[in-house]
Short mmCIF file of C-alpha atoms in Angstrom, two decimals:
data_model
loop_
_atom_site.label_atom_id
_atom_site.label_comp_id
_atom_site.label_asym_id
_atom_site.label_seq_id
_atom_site.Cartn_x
_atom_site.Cartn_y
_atom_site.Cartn_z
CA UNK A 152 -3.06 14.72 16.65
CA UNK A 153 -3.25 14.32 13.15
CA UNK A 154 -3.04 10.92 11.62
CA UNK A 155 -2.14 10.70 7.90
CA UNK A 156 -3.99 8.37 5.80
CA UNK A 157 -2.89 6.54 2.57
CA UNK A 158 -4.92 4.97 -0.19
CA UNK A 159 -5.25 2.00 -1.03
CA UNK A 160 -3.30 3.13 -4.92
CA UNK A 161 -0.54 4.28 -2.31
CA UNK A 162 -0.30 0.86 -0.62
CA UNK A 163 -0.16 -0.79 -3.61
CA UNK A 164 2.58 1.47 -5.10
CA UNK A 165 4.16 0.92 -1.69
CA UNK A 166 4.85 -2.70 -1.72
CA UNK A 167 4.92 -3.07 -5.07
CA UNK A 168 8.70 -0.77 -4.78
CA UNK A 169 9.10 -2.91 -1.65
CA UNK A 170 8.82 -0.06 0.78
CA UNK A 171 9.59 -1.05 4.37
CA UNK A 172 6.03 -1.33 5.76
CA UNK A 173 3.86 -3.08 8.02
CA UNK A 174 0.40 -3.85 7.49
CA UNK A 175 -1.78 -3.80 10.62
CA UNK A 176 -5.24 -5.24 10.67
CA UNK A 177 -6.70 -4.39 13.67
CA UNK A 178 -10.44 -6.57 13.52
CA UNK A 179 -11.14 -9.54 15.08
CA UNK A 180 -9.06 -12.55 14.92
CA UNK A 181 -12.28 -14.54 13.02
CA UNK A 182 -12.52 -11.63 10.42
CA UNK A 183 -8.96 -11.33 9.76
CA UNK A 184 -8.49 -15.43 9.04
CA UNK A 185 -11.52 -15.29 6.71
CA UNK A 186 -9.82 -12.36 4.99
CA UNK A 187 -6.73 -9.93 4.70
CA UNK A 188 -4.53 -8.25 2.97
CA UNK A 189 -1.80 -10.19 1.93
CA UNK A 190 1.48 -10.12 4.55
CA UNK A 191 -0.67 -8.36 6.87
CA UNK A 192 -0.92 -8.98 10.45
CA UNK A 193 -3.42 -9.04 12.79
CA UNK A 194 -3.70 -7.48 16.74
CA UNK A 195 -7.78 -7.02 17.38
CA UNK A 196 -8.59 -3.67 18.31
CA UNK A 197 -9.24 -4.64 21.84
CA UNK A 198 -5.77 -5.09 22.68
CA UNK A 199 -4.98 -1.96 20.99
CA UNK A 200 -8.06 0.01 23.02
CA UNK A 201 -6.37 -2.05 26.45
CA UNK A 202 -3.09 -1.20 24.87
CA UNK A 203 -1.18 -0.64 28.69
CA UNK A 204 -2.03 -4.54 29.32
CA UNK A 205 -1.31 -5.81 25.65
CA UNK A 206 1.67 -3.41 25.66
CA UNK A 207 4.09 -6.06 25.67
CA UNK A 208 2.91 -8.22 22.64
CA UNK A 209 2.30 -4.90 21.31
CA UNK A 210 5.98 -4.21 21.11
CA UNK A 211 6.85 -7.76 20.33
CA UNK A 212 5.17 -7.27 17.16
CA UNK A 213 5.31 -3.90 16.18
CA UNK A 214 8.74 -1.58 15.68
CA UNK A 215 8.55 2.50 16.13
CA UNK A 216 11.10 2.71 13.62
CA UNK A 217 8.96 0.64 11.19
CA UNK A 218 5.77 2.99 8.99
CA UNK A 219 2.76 1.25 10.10
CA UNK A 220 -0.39 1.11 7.87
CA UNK A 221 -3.12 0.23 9.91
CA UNK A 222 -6.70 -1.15 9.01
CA UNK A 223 -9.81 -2.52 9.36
CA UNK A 224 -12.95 -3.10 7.51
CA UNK A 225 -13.92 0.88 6.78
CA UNK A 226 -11.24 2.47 8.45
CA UNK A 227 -12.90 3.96 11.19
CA UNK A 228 -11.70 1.27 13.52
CA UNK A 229 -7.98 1.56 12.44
CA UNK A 230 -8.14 5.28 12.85
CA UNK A 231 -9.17 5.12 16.62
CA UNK A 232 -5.80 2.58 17.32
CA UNK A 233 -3.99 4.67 14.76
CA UNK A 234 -4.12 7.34 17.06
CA UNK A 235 -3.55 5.29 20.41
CA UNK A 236 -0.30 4.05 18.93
CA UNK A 237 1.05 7.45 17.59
CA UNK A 238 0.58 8.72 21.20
CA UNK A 239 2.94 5.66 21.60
CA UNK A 240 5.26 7.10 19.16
CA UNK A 241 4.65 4.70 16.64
CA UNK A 242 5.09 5.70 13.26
CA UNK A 243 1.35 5.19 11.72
CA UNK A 244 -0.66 5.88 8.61
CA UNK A 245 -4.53 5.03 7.89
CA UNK A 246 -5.22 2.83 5.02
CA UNK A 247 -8.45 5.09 3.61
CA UNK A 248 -11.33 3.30 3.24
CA UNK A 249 -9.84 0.35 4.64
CA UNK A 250 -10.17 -3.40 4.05
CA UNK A 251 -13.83 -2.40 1.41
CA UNK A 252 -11.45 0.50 -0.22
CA UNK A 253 -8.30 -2.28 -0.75
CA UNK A 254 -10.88 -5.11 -2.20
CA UNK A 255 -12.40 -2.34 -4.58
CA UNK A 256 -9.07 -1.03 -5.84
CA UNK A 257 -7.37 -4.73 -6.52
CA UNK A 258 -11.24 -5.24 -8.58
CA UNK A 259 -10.77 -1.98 -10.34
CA UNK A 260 -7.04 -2.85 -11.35
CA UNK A 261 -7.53 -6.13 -12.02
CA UNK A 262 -5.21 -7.51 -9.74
#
């Protein structure tokens, strides 16, 4: 299954026309309070990895009808949930580079 992936220029472009998205960061809990992309929301990638026992606060949060960007640090993380949630049917994209790529862009853009 092939998972797309979107930079972070994409993202940006994204909200910035106010696309109907949803930003998934999938670290830990600790990671994600110290730092995240802004809106963003955060299910570790344990409950995503356990995702038939987490399934219901899975759903609570997430909608299949919704495009999901998920990420993580580097991205290699978000593409291992990315692709337990489009077996899901959930509607999922990669943010490339992840969490390093975003921080790098917004320095590069001034933002």
């Amino acid at each position: 299954m092939e998972i797309k992936k979107i930079t972070p220029k994409q993202l940006d472009e994204k909200r910035k026309r106010n696309d109907k998205l949803f930003v998934l960061d999938v670290r830990a809990q600790e990671k994600f309070m110290n730092d995240h992309i802004e809106d963003s929301y955060n299910i570790p990638k344990t409950s995503i990895f356990n995702f038939e026992e987490s399934e219901d606060r899975i759903k609570e949060v997430l909608s299949k009808s919704e495009e999901i960007i998920v990420t993580c640090t580097t991205g290699n993380s978000a593409m291992k949930c990315a692709k337990i949630l489009a077996e899901h049917d959930y509607n999922v994209q990669v943010l490339e580079g992840g969490l390093t790529a975003w921080k790098e862009y917004l320095k590069r853009e001034n933002i």
